[in-house]
XYZ file of C-alpha atoms in Angstrom:
458
model
C 82.367 82.197 171.476
C 79.315 82.015 172.603
C 77.961 85.161 171.969
C 78.889 84.652 168.508
C 77.228 81.167 168.201
C 74.190 82.666 169.874
C 73.724 85.911 167.644
C 73.819 83.305 164.358
C 71.955 81.505 166.030
C 68.802 84.487 167.189
C 69.961 86.467 163.562
C 68.797 82.548 161.779
C 65.900 81.103 164.057
C 67.508 78.237 164.047
C 66.117 76.861 167.813
C 62.971 78.058 169.516
C 62.479 76.906 173.497
C 61.013 73.442 173.110
C 62.483 73.010 170.376
C 63.971 68.778 169.679
C 67.314 68.177 168.038
C 68.819 65.556 167.380
C 73.107 66.381 167.605
C 74.791 64.677 164.920
C 78.010 64.073 167.247
C 80.677 62.142 166.320
C 83.209 63.052 169.511
C 85.011 65.521 167.488
C 86.202 68.964 168.109
C 83.308 70.316 166.895
C 80.640 68.052 167.461
C 82.013 67.933 171.422
C 81.448 72.046 171.392
C 78.670 71.970 169.748
C 76.305 69.626 172.407
C 78.139 71.836 175.605
C 76.996 74.738 174.264
C 73.332 73.415 172.144
C 73.008 71.282 176.939
C 74.113 75.186 178.393
C 71.004 76.949 177.000
C 69.059 76.107 179.688
C 65.997 78.962 179.926
C 65.303 77.376 176.271
C 63.914 73.586 177.595
C 65.452 72.075 174.579
C 64.833 68.430 173.922
C 68.191 66.487 172.406
C 69.079 63.490 171.345
C 72.808 62.828 170.515
C 73.556 61.135 167.025
C 76.556 59.078 166.570
C 76.927 56.533 163.099
C 79.502 54.332 163.884
C 81.129 54.617 160.174
C 83.428 50.967 160.644
C 86.476 52.158 158.955
C 88.729 52.150 161.923
C 87.864 48.784 163.452
C 88.486 49.495 167.189
C 88.759 53.191 167.298
C 85.745 53.240 165.575
C 84.669 51.674 168.623
C 86.090 54.279 170.990
C 84.764 56.771 169.271
C 81.383 55.735 169.450
C 81.362 54.850 172.980
C 83.649 58.252 174.330
C 80.843 59.422 172.622
C 77.865 57.184 175.195
C 80.183 58.363 177.650
C 79.356 62.263 176.762
C 75.858 62.498 176.407
C 75.192 59.735 179.736
C 77.958 62.651 181.109
C 74.707 65.512 180.209
C 72.145 64.059 180.638
C 70.585 63.152 177.844
C 68.389 60.725 175.147
C 71.720 58.907 173.132
C 71.242 56.404 169.442
C 74.413 54.954 167.808
C 73.888 52.937 164.971
C 76.499 51.211 163.280
C 76.946 50.908 159.565
C 79.841 50.116 156.817
C 80.392 52.445 154.516
C 83.931 50.701 152.789
C 80.792 48.172 151.564
C 78.205 50.910 151.188
C 80.915 53.065 149.121
C 81.126 50.299 146.366
C 77.409 48.836 146.575
C 76.540 52.636 145.206
C 79.841 52.831 143.199
C 80.646 55.989 145.588
C 83.838 57.541 146.474
C 83.848 57.180 150.965
C 83.594 60.475 151.105
C 80.190 60.644 149.833
C 79.372 57.204 151.580
C 79.857 58.495 154.212
C 77.605 61.913 153.819
C 74.086 59.548 152.425
C 74.914 57.068 155.341
C 75.199 59.752 158.885
C 71.917 61.727 157.094
C 70.349 58.601 155.835
C 70.736 57.349 160.013
C 69.894 61.600 160.643
C 66.739 61.892 159.007
C 65.325 58.320 160.254
C 65.550 59.755 163.838
C 64.894 62.600 163.589
C 61.598 61.224 162.657
C 61.345 58.324 165.243
C 61.932 61.651 167.813
C 59.366 64.020 166.565
C 62.496 65.990 166.814
C 62.517 69.459 164.009
C 65.252 69.151 163.378
C 69.031 67.608 163.241
C 72.201 70.673 164.718
C 74.964 69.394 163.264
C 79.088 70.849 163.685
C 79.822 72.883 160.086
C 81.662 75.519 160.393
C 83.422 78.154 159.052
C 86.525 77.019 158.019
C 85.071 73.728 156.721
C 82.845 76.294 154.675
C 86.175 77.882 153.230
C 87.205 73.815 152.298
C 83.794 72.987 150.772
C 83.838 76.562 148.512
C 87.412 75.427 147.307
C 86.260 71.829 146.734
C 82.955 73.186 144.910
C 85.215 74.875 142.714
C 88.284 72.359 142.142
C 85.592 69.755 140.868
C 83.285 73.111 139.213
C 80.582 74.710 140.608
C 78.130 78.002 139.856
C 77.269 80.320 141.700
C 74.422 77.751 143.285
C 77.541 75.164 145.011
C 79.592 77.903 145.346
C 76.967 79.302 147.605
C 78.372 75.707 149.762
C 76.557 75.013 153.121
C 73.136 77.424 154.567
C 72.673 77.496 158.473
C 70.032 76.055 157.163
C 69.122 73.015 154.520
C 66.059 71.520 153.774
C 63.991 72.410 156.610
C 66.268 70.031 158.322
C 69.847 70.378 159.261
C 70.855 73.438 161.492
C 74.344 74.398 161.468
C 74.432 77.206 165.058
C 78.978 77.360 164.421
C 78.623 77.840 160.657
C 79.804 81.262 161.855
C 83.068 79.919 163.906
C 86.729 78.915 162.896
C 88.188 76.374 164.012
C 90.676 77.565 166.311
C 88.002 79.393 167.786
C 85.824 76.152 168.913
C 90.257 74.158 170.425
C 90.348 77.307 171.996
C 86.955 77.122 173.435
C 87.114 73.360 174.307
C 90.137 74.167 176.165
C 89.217 76.578 178.441
C 85.465 73.952 179.614
C 88.446 71.313 179.725
C 86.510 69.562 178.192
C 88.458 66.488 175.678
C 87.893 65.265 172.310
C 88.587 62.582 170.224
C 90.837 63.264 167.134
C 89.595 60.643 164.092
C 93.311 59.390 162.533
C 91.378 59.942 158.657
C 91.644 63.171 158.862
C 95.378 63.370 158.121
C 95.123 60.901 155.328
C 95.824 62.789 152.087
C 93.704 60.693 149.975
C 90.599 62.407 150.430
C 90.448 65.326 148.514
C 88.992 66.992 151.932
C 92.340 66.688 153.189
C 94.564 67.498 151.576
C 92.385 71.109 151.181
C 92.906 71.614 154.932
C 96.080 70.158 155.204
C 97.850 71.902 152.241
C 95.625 74.294 149.525
C 94.131 76.597 152.618
C 98.069 76.840 154.295
C 99.582 77.639 150.107
C 96.633 80.254 149.956
C 97.515 81.434 153.685
C 101.006 83.278 152.248
C 98.713 85.003 149.962
C 95.739 85.705 151.743
C 96.564 84.951 155.937
C 92.205 85.893 156.282
C 92.068 83.726 153.275
C 89.573 81.091 155.592
C 87.473 84.085 156.918
C 87.364 86.168 152.371
C 86.098 82.011 151.485
C 83.030 81.988 154.080
C 82.175 86.372 152.862
C 82.747 84.746 149.549
C 80.610 82.258 150.066
C 77.889 84.067 152.406
C 77.504 86.899 150.038
C 76.578 84.959 146.883
C 74.403 83.160 148.985
C 72.706 86.866 149.036
C 72.698 86.659 144.754
C 70.865 83.438 144.549
C 68.578 83.984 146.156
C 67.059 85.882 143.816
C 67.964 84.035 140.879
C 66.400 81.328 143.214
C 62.733 83.424 143.067
C 63.301 83.711 138.981
C 63.957 80.109 138.955
C 60.887 79.396 141.181
C 58.172 80.765 138.908
C 59.731 79.740 135.630
C 59.316 75.509 136.878
C 56.515 76.638 137.712
C 55.358 78.478 134.597
C 56.916 75.287 132.536
C 56.720 71.930 134.424
C 54.508 69.496 136.088
C 55.173 66.818 138.486
C 53.566 63.163 138.566
C 54.965 60.579 141.729
C 57.389 59.648 140.007
C 58.236 61.858 136.678
C 58.501 65.928 136.009
C 58.111 67.288 132.973
C 58.652 70.274 131.593
C 57.635 72.532 128.353
C 61.138 72.338 125.840
C 59.334 75.059 124.052
C 58.973 77.184 127.137
C 62.105 76.280 128.254
C 64.163 77.270 125.861
C 62.844 80.876 126.128
C 64.356 81.152 129.125
C 67.868 81.302 129.654
C 70.479 78.811 129.974
C 71.030 79.837 133.604
C 67.514 79.557 134.279
C 67.407 76.339 132.742
C 70.769 75.284 134.405
C 68.492 76.117 138.344
C 65.404 73.880 136.795
C 67.343 70.996 135.866
C 68.620 71.270 139.279
C 65.217 71.583 140.762
C 63.463 68.847 139.104
C 66.585 66.367 139.918
C 66.427 67.389 143.935
C 62.752 66.803 144.070
C 63.411 63.204 141.962
C 66.322 62.603 144.036
C 66.290 63.670 147.221
C 69.843 65.680 146.714
C 71.921 66.604 144.620
C 75.086 64.715 145.883
C 75.746 63.348 142.927
C 74.905 65.230 139.821
C 77.822 67.550 138.084
C 78.233 70.179 135.593
C 78.354 67.989 133.029
C 75.426 65.762 133.994
C 72.946 68.868 133.537
C 74.827 70.564 130.363
C 74.127 66.500 128.384
C 70.365 68.308 129.954
C 70.515 71.132 127.931
C 71.625 69.250 125.086
C 68.685 67.574 125.267
C 66.518 69.982 125.085
C 68.372 72.437 122.273
C 68.709 68.951 120.030
C 67.503 69.511 116.690
C 66.570 65.591 117.642
C 62.826 65.479 118.830
C 63.514 62.335 120.890
C 66.847 60.868 123.266
C 67.144 60.091 126.584
C 70.360 60.421 128.827
C 70.793 58.297 131.966
C 71.889 59.975 135.471
C 73.089 58.873 138.633
C 71.320 56.894 140.664
C 69.173 55.580 137.710
C 67.863 58.646 137.238
C 67.012 59.115 133.336
C 66.083 62.622 131.554
C 63.950 61.329 128.180
C 63.669 64.159 125.335
C 59.305 63.465 124.152
C 59.154 65.754 121.035
C 57.596 68.813 123.588
C 58.217 67.010 126.476
C 61.754 67.041 128.452
C 60.693 63.797 131.254
C 62.883 63.507 134.283
C 62.160 59.975 135.804
C 63.120 57.381 138.813
C 61.570 55.260 137.063
C 63.715 52.839 135.471
C 62.343 52.808 131.571
C 63.279 49.701 129.830
C 61.209 47.699 126.830
C 58.023 46.297 128.452
C 57.665 42.074 128.142
C 56.340 41.285 124.767
C 52.643 40.519 124.597
C 50.515 38.746 122.601
C 46.515 37.611 123.492
C 43.881 35.695 122.339
C 40.146 37.393 121.519
C 38.078 35.031 120.723
C 35.222 36.819 120.965
C 33.111 39.701 121.390
C 33.596 40.503 125.471
C 35.683 42.017 128.168
C 39.840 41.143 128.592
C 42.390 42.091 130.152
C 45.197 43.748 128.918
C 48.968 45.570 129.639
C 47.646 48.785 130.861
C 43.580 47.800 131.448
C 40.417 46.060 130.199
C 39.717 45.392 126.212
C 35.764 45.510 125.617
C 34.398 44.150 122.185
C 30.806 44.532 121.249
C 27.673 44.043 118.868
C 26.825 47.999 118.386
C 25.233 49.765 115.557
C 27.336 52.018 113.265
C 27.628 56.078 115.273
C 25.065 58.229 113.814
C 28.395 60.390 113.674
C 32.102 59.507 113.052
C 33.432 62.624 114.837
C 32.623 61.956 118.171
C 33.808 59.063 118.567
C 36.676 59.023 120.796
C 41.045 57.451 120.017
C 40.151 54.748 122.876
C 37.137 52.753 120.490
C 36.936 51.963 116.949
C 33.794 49.697 114.892
C 34.866 46.834 112.552
C 32.653 44.985 109.620
C 33.106 41.275 112.152
C 33.133 40.431 108.813
C 35.623 42.273 107.379
C 38.170 41.221 110.505
C 36.663 37.534 111.788
C 38.179 36.403 115.525
C 39.993 35.016 116.485
C 42.307 38.492 117.014
C 45.325 38.663 118.230
C 46.580 41.375 119.861
C 50.243 42.198 119.852
C 52.685 44.902 121.157
C 54.963 46.636 118.151
C 57.535 45.487 116.527
C 60.262 47.039 113.682
C 58.229 47.070 110.138
C 54.270 46.197 110.842
C 52.854 48.322 107.967
C 49.358 48.480 107.857
C 46.632 50.620 105.312
C 45.306 53.942 107.604
C 41.680 54.472 106.584
C 40.548 57.218 104.460
C 44.424 58.258 103.763
C 44.326 55.145 100.917
C 48.539 53.171 99.909
C 50.109 51.425 103.306
C 52.200 53.053 106.286
C 55.216 52.041 108.418
C 54.028 51.969 112.034
C 57.262 53.450 112.563
C 55.944 56.248 110.880
C 52.746 56.798 112.515
C 53.914 56.620 116.026
C 56.418 59.658 114.355
C 53.996 61.623 112.482
C 51.486 61.781 115.845
C 54.330 62.409 118.356
C 54.046 58.988 120.518
C 56.757 59.367 123.216
C 59.538 56.151 121.850
C 58.997 54.835 125.211
C 55.735 53.897 124.771
C 55.667 52.902 121.126
C 55.685 49.573 122.366
C 53.001 49.680 124.675
C 50.010 50.316 121.955
C 47.654 47.091 121.337
C 47.719 46.515 117.917
C 45.235 44.808 116.970
C 45.528 41.605 114.171
C 43.007 39.378 111.780
C 44.789 37.054 110.797
C 47.942 38.755 109.466
C 46.095 41.952 108.903
C 46.748 45.101 111.015
C 43.503 46.630 111.284
C 44.250 48.815 114.412
C 46.871 50.430 116.363
C 45.574 50.778 119.009
C 44.012 54.499 119.910
C 45.987 56.176 116.887
C 44.121 55.018 114.141
C 42.116 52.150 111.925
C 42.544 49.691 109.157
C 40.947 50.152 106.397
C 40.513 46.383 106.593
C 38.081 47.047 109.019
C 35.734 50.190 107.527
C 32.265 50.227 108.259
C 30.609 49.981 104.724
C 26.659 49.943 103.086
C 27.574 45.568 102.781
C 27.631 45.403 106.678
C 25.722 43.247 109.215
C 27.386 42.640 112.218
C 29.444 46.037 113.364
C 31.718 46.300 116.327
C 32.721 48.056 118.947
C 35.587 47.643 119.922
C 36.776 49.916 123.042
C 40.494 50.217 125.244
C 39.680 51.513 129.064
C 42.599 52.551 130.361
C 43.491 50.918 134.214
C 43.118 53.785 136.664
C 45.617 51.904 139.137
């Protein structure tokens, strides 16, 4: 078994001399073997730290596990760090299963500890049987090729899995020959957990069809992983061509994405969600199908909310993935008494006396010139309300502001952030979009005002 593990480590370049590694140790057979193997690589001069998360689910048994791992780390002379997390409370708070909550807590702890210890990797004890179970679990829940690849030798440049090529039986034989003790988690036999049912019921049943089912499933995952590398390269190119990234959102060209095959589109959505969320633990095939339906819809606007407050919005020609809570902003009403500078939502308003511009063609959308006598002070500035109507400059007749927004393809979430300018009850400027006939400069105008919205740089 040692030869297999060492070969796997070198083939996948998991470890280099002098590496600092956090070793995740639960106290079970797999993690005890992992620690013993890594501690035995004396020639590599590894700097190891043993990490143990107490899930606080089994009372005294959980505490005994922690004490066992602490003593184990001491026996190797390796630093030990433990953390207790009430996984049951986390499960209820985040509306996750106990399995998902435990995984979230563990990997959050491992990442934090790796950063604190300046460790380049976190070694976990997943093995070939875990791989087979993961393939079946994802198949049952519904997964495509990327999901059925299951676990890889490395994840996100941090997690390494040195034992992925060996089986549970090989690990237990190794521990028996070396006389190493380990803890047995009583919850491993709890058939309320899907993984336990797969391990204790489904795989033994499948072995009646093929005694080597575990090896076959692991080999299938490996073959799919090789194919997935090709698809990932194509997806990366498509993502570069059609997506752009902001601080808390990712925008995808609707027209560009529609040119791609559906399989590539689905993987683009996965990549966008991975970048926003940091993982895909709660993203399902149904979520991705809903996103694709939004992109292909004939309706120019729409939105869906995915897990953990991730929102996907269709805004005309863009599909926007965002982790922001895109609620409607609070209504605002501001008073402008005369020329000067005023703070408005999203920027600053400047109002000053001036002359008519030499060319009306060169006036940008965020500036308007008005006849002060036609739109006397005080002005009111407020956001859009249903039923707002004005008389667009040069178009004749009245128009609903909502229809203007539709014509100009203003995204729905942005409409209530646009300031509307009123003199009395007369709407004379839909800020940054279109002026009204009401403030129009004529040959009889004696006082010209330049009104400018300067967007905030924050």
